[in-house]
């Protein structure tokens, strides 16, 4: 960027000084006004407080000083009547010093922005500082002894040593070396933006030199400065709700943590809009805009995802924050009565441990997982302990994923025996997963399955539980036990992987057991794309003899047309249907009718959650083929399954 003004010296006919010829203060005044506008913009918007931004602000400040000094120098020149131009000389030296300070800051900015290694950064900075000091000293000395810039008593300029040109060319070479040599450090579109501002500056300088002007020297520095602001430091607001992005939240936390400033924060999640293609409706946007600006001083609103926003403000500026939070919640409750969208709200004060790690987004999301709808949660240290546990589980899942050991000892295979009404014995079971982690012991599926699904680790867990299930099936068969099948649970998410069918089939084949001894339980898909993928997978694996269960029938949305289109073998009625059938005669008739329909269509019906003999008798009368629940057994380690299974010759 320091190369921008090389043309100003070249175009001004080296050997002649045209500094006072045809000067107009208009360009410098525009520079000063523009710098003021930039300062207003960066103070009224949110800009990440990086090291590069600090250098950028310094560039803006020194650019204003250069423009001021240029205007003052020319003004003093026009008012000298006695031939004493000492004041002009002093201000002109300052003007050069301000411009060279900008050139030095350009070098610092490039080094900072491109994160150039210290072994290159140090010698470049040493050279730049030496050039900076030497050219300023020589400029002062040559001005004093008359060998540089000088004026006759009548005000005409005398040619002299142009040290400014020499220093400028050296800075230009340094900047050119950095910008070209390390151009791959920045996204190429950003670099093209910088290069474009350089071209505009050179065109301006060319036209200035061609017309014997000197008015636009400082203005030529303005274009790369604007490029810096727009390409690097701008963090645009969402004009509809006044929010900025999640990356800016991390910067705000880092900046305030380094300065030991406590923050208060509030989080609003409206799940109905927190999905791809959704956004807050206009009436909700209006409410969010109002809340973001009215209740806290100096608050900044961040949009974390489509239906999730977080408000943050300095605690010091809002010492009565508890009262402000209560006012906001009361106002929100009034708005809720109008819209009735489900929500989750979190409020709290920054916690040193979370601020140090800069993990508020993950921290808040983890609290959301455990919250009920339409509730407000005030953060306490128990949430931090729960989050640390979550982070530990996630790190272990990541390690399990990377190791890809199908017999990883941290993944435990449990199972729940299933009672076969036709045979009157236990010959099937459902395999279940547990984690056993060194620091926290046994971890249940509701604590780690969602994390595994969110982070892409779920398929490896499925492969591990399948391998351990196959190990047990093989052992039971070799020991002479009657094993009809053992089922494993599979996530619809992992079925989207093109290698899913191959991975499942390979594990079963490698264990040399009949494919029909393994079954897969899946829940109904909610989207058309998931349905198409699921149908293809089921058909492909059924050709191998693998059985399929529809899990959790009766929960959420059920599309009978889709269910009947998929070649399931067993429909697994959720415990909620077992409970409903005992509580209400209409519900009992509905459950009974559904089970009878599936049975007539050659599906087997399995009721889960059977806990009493009354449950058992009722389910048997409702077309049950299989029963599962605490009446028969709680989940047990899979190696204990032989206690329930019978030997073939028994």
Coordinates of C-alpha atoms in Angstrom, one line a residue:
X1 CA 0.0 0.0 0.0
X2 CA 2.9 2.4 0.5
X3 CA 3.5 2.2 -3.3
X4 CA 0.4 4.3 -3.9
X5 CA 2.2 7.6 -3.9
X6 CA 5.4 6.8 -5.7
X7 CA 3.8 8.4 -8.7
X8 CA 3.4 11.7 -6.9
X9 CA 7.1 12.3 -6.9
X10 CA 7.7 10.9 -10.4
X11 CA 4.9 12.9 -11.9
X12 CA 6.0 16.1 -10.2
X13 CA 9.1 16.2 -12.5
X14 CA 12.0 15.0 -10.4
X15 CA 14.4 17.9 -9.7
X16 CA 11.6 20.5 -9.6
X17 CA 9.4 21.3 -6.6
X18 CA 5.7 21.9 -7.5
X19 CA 4.4 21.8 -4.0
X20 CA 2.9 25.3 -4.1
X21 CA 1.8 25.3 -7.7
X22 CA -1.9 25.2 -8.5
X23 CA -2.8 23.9 -5.1
X24 CA -6.5 23.7 -3.9
X25 CA -7.4 22.7 -0.3
X26 CA -10.6 20.9 -1.6
X27 CA -9.0 17.4 -1.8
X28 CA -7.4 17.7 1.7
X29 CA -10.7 18.9 3.2
X30 CA -12.5 15.9 1.6
X31 CA -9.8 13.6 3.1
X32 CA -10.4 15.1 6.6
X33 CA -14.2 14.9 6.2
X34 CA -13.9 11.3 5.0
X35 CA -11.7 10.3 7.9
X36 CA -14.2 11.8 10.3
X37 CA -17.0 9.7 8.6
X38 CA -14.8 6.6 9.0
X39 CA -14.4 7.3 12.7
X40 CA -18.1 7.8 13.1
X41 CA -18.8 4.6 11.3
X42 CA -16.5 2.5 13.3
X43 CA -17.8 4.0 16.6
X44 CA -21.5 3.5 15.8
X45 CA -21.1 0.1 14.3
X46 CA -19.4 -3.0 15.6
X47 CA -15.9 -3.6 14.4
X48 CA -13.7 -6.5 15.7
X49 CA -11.0 -5.1 18.0
X50 CA -8.1 -6.8 16.3
X51 CA -4.5 -5.7 16.2
X52 CA -4.9 -4.9 12.5
X53 CA -7.9 -2.7 13.4
X54 CA -5.8 -0.7 15.9
X55 CA -3.2 -0.1 13.2
X56 CA -6.1 0.9 10.8
X57 CA -7.3 3.6 13.3
X58 CA -3.8 4.9 13.6
X59 CA -3.6 5.2 9.8
X60 CA -6.8 7.2 9.7
X61 CA -5.5 9.5 12.5
X62 CA -2.2 10.2 10.8
X63 CA -3.9 10.7 7.5
X64 CA -6.0 13.4 9.0
X65 CA -2.9 15.1 10.5
X66 CA -1.2 14.9 7.1
X67 CA -4.2 16.6 5.4
X68 CA -4.4 19.3 8.1
X69 CA -0.7 20.0 7.9
X70 CA -0.9 20.3 4.1
X71 CA -3.7 22.8 4.3
X72 CA -2.0 24.8 7.0
X73 CA 1.3 24.8 5.1
X74 CA -0.2 26.2 2.0
X75 CA -2.3 28.7 4.0
X76 CA 0.8 30.0 5.8
X77 CA 2.7 30.3 2.5
X78 CA 0.1 32.5 1.0
X79 CA 0.1 34.8 4.0
X80 CA 3.9 35.4 4.2
X81 CA 4.8 39.0 3.2
X82 CA 8.2 39.5 4.7
X83 CA 10.0 36.6 3.0
X84 CA 10.3 34.6 6.3
X85 CA 9.2 31.1 5.5
X86 CA 10.4 29.4 8.7
X87 CA 6.9 28.4 9.7
X88 CA 6.2 27.0 6.3
X89 CA 9.4 24.9 6.4
X90 CA 8.5 23.5 9.9
X91 CA 4.9 22.5 8.8
X92 CA 6.1 21.0 5.6
X93 CA 8.6 18.8 7.4
X94 CA 5.8 17.7 9.7
X95 CA 3.6 17.0 6.7
X96 CA 6.3 14.7 5.3
X97 CA 6.7 13.1 8.7
X98 CA 3.0 12.4 8.9
X99 CA 3.0 10.9 5.4
X100 CA 6.1 8.7 6.2
X101 CA 4.3 7.6 9.5
X102 CA 1.5 6.4 7.3
X103 CA 3.9 4.5 5.1
X104 CA 5.4 2.9 8.1
X105 CA 2.0 2.0 9.4
X106 CA 1.1 0.5 6.0
X107 CA 4.1 -1.9 6.5
X108 CA 2.9 -2.7 10.0
X109 CA -0.6 -3.3 8.8
X110 CA 0.5 -5.7 6.1
X111 CA 2.7 -7.6 8.5
X112 CA -0.2 -7.9 11.0
X113 CA -3.0 -8.7 8.6
X114 CA -1.0 -11.4 6.8
X115 CA 0.3 -12.9 10.0
X116 CA 3.8 -13.0 8.6
X117 CA 6.3 -15.1 10.6
X118 CA 8.5 -13.4 13.2
X119 CA 11.7 -14.3 11.5
X120 CA 10.6 -12.3 8.4
X121 CA 8.7 -9.7 10.4
X122 CA 11.6 -8.5 12.6
X123 CA 14.1 -7.7 9.8
X124 CA 11.3 -6.0 7.7
X125 CA 10.3 -3.8 10.7
X126 CA 14.0 -3.0 11.5
X127 CA 14.6 -1.9 7.9
X128 CA 11.3 0.1 7.8
X129 CA 12.1 1.9 11.1
X130 CA 15.6 2.8 9.9
X131 CA 14.3 4.2 6.6
X132 CA 11.7 6.1 8.5
X133 CA 14.1 7.7 10.9
X134 CA 16.8 8.4 8.3
X135 CA 14.5 10.1 5.7
X136 CA 12.9 12.3 8.3
X137 CA 16.3 13.4 9.7
X138 CA 17.7 14.0 6.3
X139 CA 14.6 15.9 5.3
X140 CA 15.0 18.2 8.4
X141 CA 18.8 18.7 7.8
X142 CA 18.5 19.4 4.0
X143 CA 15.6 21.9 4.8
X144 CA 17.8 23.7 7.4
X145 CA 21.0 23.9 5.3
X146 CA 19.1 24.8 2.1
X147 CA 20.1 21.8 0.1
X148 CA 16.6 20.4 0.0
X149 CA 13.3 22.2 -0.2
X150 CA 13.9 26.0 -0.2
X151 CA 12.1 29.2 -1.1
X152 CA 13.4 32.5 -2.4
X153 CA 12.2 35.6 -0.6
X154 CA 9.7 36.2 -3.4
X155 CA 8.2 32.7 -2.6
X156 CA 9.5 30.9 -5.7
X157 CA 10.7 27.3 -5.1
X158 CA 14.3 26.3 -5.5
X159 CA 15.2 22.8 -6.7
X160 CA 17.1 20.6 -4.2
X161 CA 17.7 17.1 -2.9
X162 CA 14.3 15.3 -3.0
X163 CA 14.9 12.9 -0.1
X164 CA 11.1 12.3 0.1
X165 CA 11.3 10.5 -3.3
X166 CA 14.1 8.2 -2.2
X167 CA 12.4 7.3 1.1
X168 CA 9.1 6.8 -0.6
X169 CA 10.6 4.4 -3.2
X170 CA 12.1 2.3 -0.5
X171 CA 8.8 2.0 1.4
X172 CA 7.1 1.3 -1.9
X173 CA 9.5 -1.6 -2.5
X174 CA 9.0 -3.0 1.0
X175 CA 5.2 -2.9 0.6
X176 CA 5.4 -4.3 -2.9
X177 CA 7.5 -7.2 -1.6
X178 CA 5.1 -8.0 1.2
X179 CA 1.9 -7.7 -0.9
X180 CA 3.1 -9.8 -3.8
X181 CA 5.4 -12.2 -1.9
X182 CA 2.6 -13.1 0.7
X183 CA -0.5 -12.6 -1.5
X184 CA -1.6 -16.2 -0.8
X185 CA -2.1 -15.3 2.9
X186 CA -5.4 -13.6 2.1
X187 CA -8.5 -14.6 0.2
X188 CA -7.7 -13.6 -3.4
X189 CA -10.9 -11.5 -3.8
X190 CA -9.7 -9.3 -0.9
X191 CA -6.3 -8.9 -2.5
X192 CA -8.0 -7.9 -5.7
X193 CA -9.9 -5.3 -3.8
X194 CA -6.6 -3.9 -2.5
X195 CA -5.0 -4.0 -5.9
X196 CA -8.1 -2.1 -7.3
X197 CA -7.7 0.7 -4.8
X198 CA -4.0 0.9 -5.8
X199 CA -4.9 1.3 -9.4
X200 CA -7.4 4.1 -8.6
X201 CA -4.7 5.9 -6.5
X202 CA -2.1 5.7 -9.3
X203 CA -4.6 7.1 -11.8
X204 CA -5.3 10.0 -9.5
X205 CA -1.6 10.6 -9.1
X206 CA -1.0 10.3 -12.8
X207 CA -3.6 13.0 -13.5
X208 CA -2.2 15.2 -10.8
X209 CA 1.3 15.0 -12.3
X210 CA 0.1 15.5 -15.8
X211 CA -1.6 18.8 -14.8
X212 CA 1.2 20.1 -12.6
X213 CA -1.0 19.8 -9.5
X214 CA -0.1 18.9 -5.9
X215 CA -3.5 18.9 -4.3
X216 CA -4.2 15.1 -4.3
X217 CA -1.1 13.6 -2.6
X218 CA -2.9 12.9 0.7
X219 CA -6.1 12.0 -1.1
X220 CA -4.2 9.1 -2.8
X221 CA -3.7 7.5 0.6
X222 CA -7.5 7.5 1.2
X223 CA -8.5 4.8 -1.3
X224 CA -6.5 1.9 0.3
X225 CA -7.8 3.1 3.7
X226 CA -11.4 2.8 2.5
X227 CA -10.5 -0.6 1.1
X228 CA -9.2 -1.7 4.5
X229 CA -12.4 -0.6 6.2
X230 CA -14.7 -2.3 3.7
X231 CA -12.7 -5.5 2.9
X232 CA -11.3 -6.3 6.3
X233 CA -12.9 -4.4 9.2
X234 CA -16.6 -4.1 8.2
X235 CA -19.0 -6.2 10.2
X236 CA -22.4 -5.4 8.5
X237 CA -25.6 -5.3 10.6
X238 CA -28.6 -7.3 9.5
X239 CA -30.7 -4.2 8.7
X240 CA -34.0 -6.0 9.6
X241 CA -33.1 -6.9 13.3
X242 CA -29.9 -5.0 13.8
X243 CA -27.8 -8.0 14.5
X244 CA -24.2 -8.9 13.5
X245 CA -22.7 -12.3 13.1
X246 CA -21.5 -14.9 15.6
X247 CA -17.8 -14.3 14.8
X248 CA -18.1 -10.8 16.1
X249 CA -19.5 -12.2 19.4
X250 CA -16.3 -14.1 19.9
X251 CA -14.3 -10.9 19.2
X252 CA -16.4 -8.9 21.7
X253 CA -15.8 -11.5 24.4
X254 CA -12.1 -11.7 23.7
X255 CA -11.7 -7.9 23.7
X256 CA -13.6 -7.5 27.0
X257 CA -11.9 -10.4 28.7
X258 CA -8.5 -9.0 28.0
X259 CA -9.6 -5.8 29.6
X260 CA -11.3 -7.5 32.6
X261 CA -14.7 -6.2 31.6
X262 CA -17.7 -8.3 32.8
X263 CA -20.5 -8.8 30.3
X264 CA -24.2 -9.5 30.7
X265 CA -25.9 -11.5 28.1
X266 CA -29.4 -12.8 27.1
X267 CA -30.1 -15.5 24.6
X268 CA -33.4 -16.0 22.7
X269 CA -34.0 -19.2 20.7
X270 CA -37.3 -19.6 18.8
X271 CA -36.9 -23.2 17.4
X272 CA -39.7 -22.8 14.7
X273 CA -37.4 -20.5 12.8
X274 CA -34.1 -22.1 13.6
X275 CA -33.7 -24.1 10.5
X276 CA -32.4 -23.7 6.9
X277 CA -34.5 -21.5 4.8
X278 CA -36.4 -19.9 7.8
X279 CA -36.1 -16.5 9.3
X280 CA -37.9 -14.4 11.9
X281 CA -41.2 -12.9 10.6
X282 CA -41.5 -9.2 10.3
X283 CA -43.4 -8.8 13.6
X284 CA -40.8 -10.7 15.5
X285 CA -38.0 -8.7 13.9
X286 CA -39.6 -5.6 15.1
X287 CA -39.8 -6.8 18.6
X288 CA -36.1 -8.0 18.6
X289 CA -35.0 -4.6 17.2
X290 CA -36.9 -2.8 20.0
X291 CA -35.5 -5.1 22.8
X292 CA -32.0 -4.8 21.5
X293 CA -31.9 -1.0 21.7
X294 CA -34.2 -0.1 24.6
X295 CA -33.3 -2.1 27.6
X296 CA -29.4 -2.1 27.9
X297 CA -26.9 0.6 27.4
X298 CA -24.3 -0.1 24.8
X299 CA -25.8 -3.5 23.9
X300 CA -24.8 -5.4 20.8
X301 CA -27.1 -8.0 19.2
X302 CA -25.6 -11.1 17.5
X303 CA -27.4 -13.6 15.2
X304 CA -26.1 -17.0 16.0
X305 CA -28.4 -18.9 13.7
X306 CA -31.7 -18.3 11.9
X307 CA -33.8 -18.5 15.0
X308 CA -31.2 -17.7 17.7
X309 CA -30.0 -14.3 18.8
X310 CA -27.8 -13.2 21.7
X311 CA -27.6 -9.8 23.3
X312 CA -24.5 -8.7 25.1
X313 CA -23.6 -5.5 27.0
X314 CA -21.0 -4.3 29.4
X315 CA -22.0 -4.9 33.1
X316 CA -20.3 -1.7 34.2
X317 CA -22.6 0.3 31.9
X318 CA -25.6 -1.5 33.2
X319 CA -25.1 -1.8 37.0
X320 CA -28.8 -2.3 37.5
X321 CA -28.8 -5.2 35.0
X322 CA -31.0 -7.4 37.1
X323 CA -33.8 -4.9 37.0
X324 CA -33.2 -4.4 33.3
X325 CA -33.4 -8.2 32.6
X326 CA -36.7 -8.3 34.5
X327 CA -38.1 -5.4 32.6
X328 CA -37.1 -7.1 29.3
X329 CA -38.6 -10.4 30.3
X330 CA -41.9 -8.7 31.3
X331 CA -42.0 -7.0 28.0
X332 CA -41.3 -10.2 26.2
X333 CA -44.1 -12.0 28.0
X334 CA -46.5 -9.4 26.8
X335 CA -45.3 -9.9 23.2
X336 CA -45.4 -13.7 23.6
X337 CA -49.2 -13.4 24.2
X338 CA -49.5 -12.0 20.7
X339 CA -47.4 -14.5 18.8
X340 CA -47.3 -17.7 20.9
X341 CA -44.1 -19.0 19.3
X342 CA -42.2 -21.5 21.5
X343 CA -39.1 -20.1 22.9
X344 CA -36.1 -20.6 25.3
X345 CA -34.5 -17.6 27.0
X346 CA -31.2 -17.6 28.9
X347 CA -29.7 -14.8 30.9
X348 CA -26.5 -14.4 32.8
X349 CA -23.3 -12.6 33.7
X350 CA -20.0 -13.6 32.1
X351 CA -18.1 -16.4 33.8
X352 CA -14.3 -16.3 33.8
X353 CA -13.9 -19.9 32.6
X354 CA -16.2 -19.5 29.7
X355 CA -14.8 -16.1 28.8
X356 CA -11.2 -17.4 28.8
X357 CA -12.2 -20.2 26.5
X358 CA -14.4 -17.9 24.5
X359 CA -17.1 -20.6 24.2
X360 CA -20.3 -18.7 24.9
X361 CA -22.1 -20.0 21.8
X362 CA -21.4 -23.6 22.7
X363 CA -22.1 -22.9 26.3
X364 CA -25.5 -21.4 25.6
X365 CA -26.4 -24.1 23.1
X366 CA -25.6 -26.8 25.7
X367 CA -28.0 -25.1 28.1
X368 CA -30.7 -25.0 25.4
X369 CA -30.5 -28.8 25.1
X370 CA -31.7 -29.3 28.6
X371 CA -34.3 -26.6 28.8
X372 CA -38.0 -27.0 28.4
X373 CA -39.9 -24.9 26.0
X374 CA -41.2 -21.5 27.1
X375 CA -38.9 -21.2 30.0
X376 CA -36.3 -18.7 31.2
X377 CA -33.0 -20.0 32.7
X378 CA -30.7 -17.9 34.8
X379 CA -27.1 -19.2 34.3
X380 CA -25.2 -20.5 37.4
X381 CA -22.0 -22.5 37.9
X382 CA -23.8 -25.8 37.7
X383 CA -24.3 -25.0 34.0
X384 CA -20.5 -24.6 33.7
X385 CA -20.0 -28.0 35.3
X386 CA -22.5 -29.5 32.9
X387 CA -20.8 -27.8 30.0
X388 CA -17.4 -29.1 31.0
X389 CA -18.9 -32.5 31.1
X390 CA -20.3 -31.9 27.6
X391 CA -17.0 -30.8 26.3
X392 CA -15.3 -33.8 27.8
X393 CA -17.8 -36.2 26.2
X394 CA -17.4 -34.4 22.9
X395 CA -13.6 -34.7 23.0
X396 CA -13.9 -38.4 23.8
X397 CA -16.4 -38.9 20.9
X398 CA -13.9 -37.1 18.7
X399 CA -11.1 -39.5 19.8
X400 CA -13.3 -42.5 19.3
X401 CA -14.2 -41.3 15.8
X402 CA -10.5 -40.7 14.9
X403 CA -9.3 -44.0 16.2
X404 CA -12.1 -45.9 14.5
X405 CA -11.5 -49.0 16.7
X406 CA -14.6 -51.2 16.3
X407 CA -13.9 -52.8 19.6
X408 CA -13.2 -49.5 21.5
X409 CA -13.5 -50.3 25.2
X410 CA -15.1 -46.9 25.9
X411 CA -18.3 -47.9 24.0
X412 CA -20.2 -50.5 26.0
X413 CA -22.8 -52.8 24.4
X414 CA -25.9 -53.2 26.5
X415 CA -29.2 -54.8 25.5
X416 CA -32.8 -55.3 26.5
X417 CA -34.3 -58.8 26.0
X418 CA -37.5 -59.0 24.0
X419 CA -40.2 -61.5 24.8
X420 CA -41.5 -63.5 21.8
X421 CA -45.2 -64.2 22.4
X422 CA -45.3 -67.0 19.8
X423 CA -42.5 -69.0 21.2
X424 CA -43.0 -68.0 24.8
X425 CA -39.3 -67.2 25.3
X426 CA -36.6 -64.7 24.7
X427 CA -34.9 -65.1 21.4
X428 CA -34.5 -61.4 20.3
X429 CA -33.1 -58.3 21.9
X430 CA -32.4 -54.7 21.3
X431 CA -28.7 -53.6 21.5
X432 CA -28.1 -50.4 23.3
X433 CA -25.1 -48.1 23.7
X434 CA -23.4 -46.7 26.8
X435 CA -20.1 -44.9 27.1
X436 CA -17.7 -45.5 30.0
X437 CA -15.3 -42.6 30.2
X438 CA -12.4 -42.4 32.6
X439 CA -13.2 -39.0 34.2
X440 CA -17.0 -39.3 34.6
X441 CA -17.9 -43.0 34.4
X442 CA -21.1 -44.3 32.7
X443 CA -22.7 -42.0 30.1
X444 CA -26.2 -42.7 28.8
X445 CA -27.4 -42.3 25.2
X446 CA -29.4 -39.1 25.8
X447 CA -26.2 -37.4 26.8
X448 CA -24.0 -38.4 23.9
X449 CA -26.1 -39.5 20.9
X450 CA -27.2 -35.9 20.1
X451 CA -23.6 -34.7 20.3
X452 CA -22.5 -37.5 18.0
X453 CA -25.2 -36.7 15.5
X454 CA -24.4 -33.0 15.5
X455 CA -20.7 -33.5 15.0
X456 CA -20.7 -36.3 12.5
X457 CA -19.5 -39.0 14.9
X458 CA -22.7 -41.2 15.0
X459 CA -21.8 -43.6 12.2
X460 CA -18.6 -44.8 13.9
X461 CA -20.6 -45.5 17.1
X462 CA -23.1 -47.5 15.0
X463 CA -20.2 -49.5 13.5
X464 CA -18.8 -50.2 17.0
X465 CA -22.1 -51.3 18.5
X466 CA -22.8 -53.4 15.4
X467 CA -19.4 -55.1 15.7
X468 CA -20.0 -55.8 19.4
X469 CA -23.5 -57.1 18.7
X470 CA -22.1 -59.4 16.0
X471 CA -19.5 -60.6 18.5
X472 CA -22.2 -61.6 20.9
X473 CA -24.4 -63.2 18.3
X474 CA -21.5 -65.3 17.1
X475 CA -20.7 -66.3 20.7
X476 CA -24.3 -67.3 21.5
X477 CA -24.7 -69.3 18.3
X478 CA -21.4 -71.1 18.9
X479 CA -22.6 -71.9 22.5
X480 CA -25.8 -73.4 21.1
X481 CA -28.3 -70.6 22.0
X482 CA -31.4 -69.9 20.0
X483 CA -30.8 -66.4 18.6
X484 CA -33.5 -65.2 16.3
X485 CA -32.1 -61.7 15.9
X486 CA -30.6 -58.7 17.8
X487 CA -31.5 -55.2 16.6
X488 CA -29.3 -52.0 16.6
X489 CA -30.5 -48.4 16.4
X490 CA -29.4 -46.3 13.4
X491 CA -29.7 -42.6 12.8
X492 CA -31.4 -41.3 9.7
X493 CA -28.5 -38.8 9.5
X494 CA -25.9 -41.5 8.9
X495 CA -28.0 -43.2 6.3
X496 CA -27.2 -40.3 4.0
X497 CA -23.6 -41.5 3.7
X498 CA -23.2 -43.3 0.4
X499 CA -21.0 -45.9 2.2
X500 CA -23.6 -46.7 4.9
X501 CA -24.9 -50.0 3.3
X502 CA -21.4 -51.2 2.4
X503 CA -20.1 -50.5 5.9
X504 CA -23.0 -52.4 7.6
X505 CA -22.8 -55.3 5.2
X506 CA -19.0 -55.6 5.5
X507 CA -19.0 -55.8 9.4
X508 CA -21.7 -58.6 9.3
X509 CA -19.9 -60.5 6.6
X510 CA -16.5 -60.3 8.4
X511 CA -18.1 -61.9 11.5
X512 CA -19.4 -64.8 9.4
X513 CA -22.9 -64.8 10.9
X514 CA -26.2 -65.0 9.0
X515 CA -27.5 -61.6 7.9
X516 CA -31.0 -62.3 9.3
X517 CA -29.6 -62.4 12.8
X518 CA -29.2 -58.7 12.6
X519 CA -32.0 -56.1 12.5
X520 CA -31.8 -52.3 12.2
X521 CA -34.2 -49.9 14.0
X522 CA -34.8 -46.5 12.5
X523 CA -37.3 -43.7 13.2
X524 CA -39.6 -42.3 10.5
X525 CA -38.0 -39.7 8.3
X526 CA -39.4 -36.2 8.4
X527 CA -38.4 -34.9 5.0
X528 CA -38.9 -36.2 1.4
X529 CA -35.2 -36.4 0.8
X530 CA -34.6 -38.5 4.0
X531 CA -37.5 -40.7 2.9
X532 CA -36.0 -41.4 -0.5
X533 CA -32.6 -42.2 1.0
X534 CA -34.1 -44.4 3.7
X535 CA -36.1 -46.4 1.1
X536 CA -33.1 -47.0 -1.0
X537 CA -31.0 -48.2 2.0
X538 CA -33.7 -50.4 3.4
X539 CA -34.2 -52.1 0.0
X540 CA -30.5 -52.6 -0.5
X541 CA -29.9 -54.2 3.0
X542 CA -33.1 -56.3 2.9
X543 CA -31.7 -58.0 -0.1
X544 CA -29.0 -59.3 2.2
X545 CA -31.7 -60.7 4.6
X546 CA -31.3 -57.9 7.3
X547 CA -34.6 -57.1 9.1
X548 CA -35.9 -53.6 9.7
X549 CA -37.9 -52.1 12.6
X550 CA -39.8 -48.8 12.5
X551 CA -38.9 -47.4 15.9
X552 CA -41.0 -45.0 18.1
X553 CA -44.2 -45.4 16.2
X554 CA -46.8 -43.1 17.8
X555 CA -44.5 -40.3 18.7
X556 CA -44.6 -37.0 16.7
X557 CA -45.8 -37.0 13.1
X558 CA -46.6 -40.3 11.4
X559 CA -47.3 -40.5 7.7
X560 CA -49.1 -43.8 7.1
X561 CA -48.5 -43.7 3.3
X562 CA -44.7 -43.5 3.8
X563 CA -44.7 -46.2 6.5
X564 CA -46.6 -48.6 4.2
X565 CA -44.3 -47.8 1.3
X566 CA -41.2 -48.8 3.3
X567 CA -40.6 -52.6 3.6
X568 CA -40.4 -52.7 7.4
X569 CA -40.7 -56.1 9.2
X570 CA -41.7 -54.9 12.6
X571 CA -43.6 -51.8 13.8
X572 CA -42.4 -50.8 17.3
X573 CA -45.2 -49.1 19.3
X574 CA -43.8 -46.5 21.6
X575 CA -44.5 -46.7 25.4
X576 CA -46.7 -43.6 25.1
X577 CA -49.2 -45.7 23.2
X578 CA -49.0 -48.4 25.9
X579 CA -49.8 -45.8 28.5
X580 CA -52.6 -44.2 26.5
X581 CA -54.3 -47.5 25.8
X582 CA -54.7 -48.0 29.6
X583 CA -55.9 -44.4 30.3
X584 CA -58.7 -43.9 27.8
X585 CA -61.1 -46.3 26.1
X586 CA -61.0 -44.3 22.8
X587 CA -57.1 -44.4 22.8
X588 CA -57.2 -48.1 23.5
X589 CA -59.5 -48.7 20.5
X590 CA -57.3 -46.6 18.3
X591 CA -54.1 -48.4 19.3
X592 CA -55.8 -51.7 19.0
X593 CA -57.1 -50.9 15.5
X594 CA -53.7 -49.7 14.4
X595 CA -52.0 -52.8 15.7
X596 CA -54.6 -55.0 14.1
X597 CA -54.2 -53.3 10.8
X598 CA -50.4 -53.7 10.8
X599 CA -50.8 -57.4 11.8
X600 CA -53.2 -58.0 9.0
X601 CA -50.6 -56.5 6.6
X602 CA -48.0 -59.0 7.8
X603 CA -46.1 -56.6 10.0
X604 CA -45.1 -57.8 13.4
X605 CA -46.1 -55.5 16.3
X606 CA -43.7 -54.9 19.2
X607 CA -44.8 -53.0 22.2
X608 CA -42.0 -51.3 24.2
X609 CA -42.3 -50.0 27.8
X610 CA -44.3 -52.9 29.1
X611 CA -43.9 -52.7 32.9
X612 CA -46.8 -54.7 34.5
X613 CA -48.8 -57.8 33.9
X614 CA -51.8 -55.6 33.2
X615 CA -49.7 -54.0 30.4
X616 CA -48.7 -57.4 29.2
X617 CA -52.2 -58.8 29.0
X618 CA -53.6 -55.7 27.3
X619 CA -50.8 -55.6 24.7
X620 CA -51.2 -59.3 23.9
X621 CA -54.9 -58.6 23.2
X622 CA -53.9 -55.8 21.0
X623 CA -52.2 -58.0 18.4
X624 CA -48.7 -58.0 20.0
X625 CA -46.0 -60.3 18.5
X626 CA -43.2 -59.1 20.8
X627 CA -43.1 -57.3 24.2
X628 CA -40.2 -55.3 25.7
X629 CA -39.9 -53.4 28.9
X630 CA -39.0 -53.4 32.6
X631 CA -41.4 -56.2 33.4
X632 CA -38.9 -58.5 31.6
X633 CA -35.6 -56.8 32.2
X634 CA -33.9 -53.4 32.5
X635 CA -31.0 -52.9 30.0
X636 CA -28.2 -55.2 30.8
X637 CA -24.6 -55.7 29.5
X638 CA -24.9 -57.7 26.3
X639 CA -22.7 -60.4 27.7
X640 CA -25.4 -61.2 30.2
X641 CA -28.0 -61.9 27.5
X642 CA -27.4 -65.7 27.8
X643 CA -29.3 -65.6 31.1
X644 CA -32.4 -65.0 29.1
X645 CA -31.9 -66.9 25.9
X646 CA -32.4 -70.6 25.7
X647 CA -30.3 -73.3 24.1
X648 CA -31.6 -74.8 20.9
X649 CA -32.0 -78.3 22.4
X650 CA -33.5 -77.1 25.7

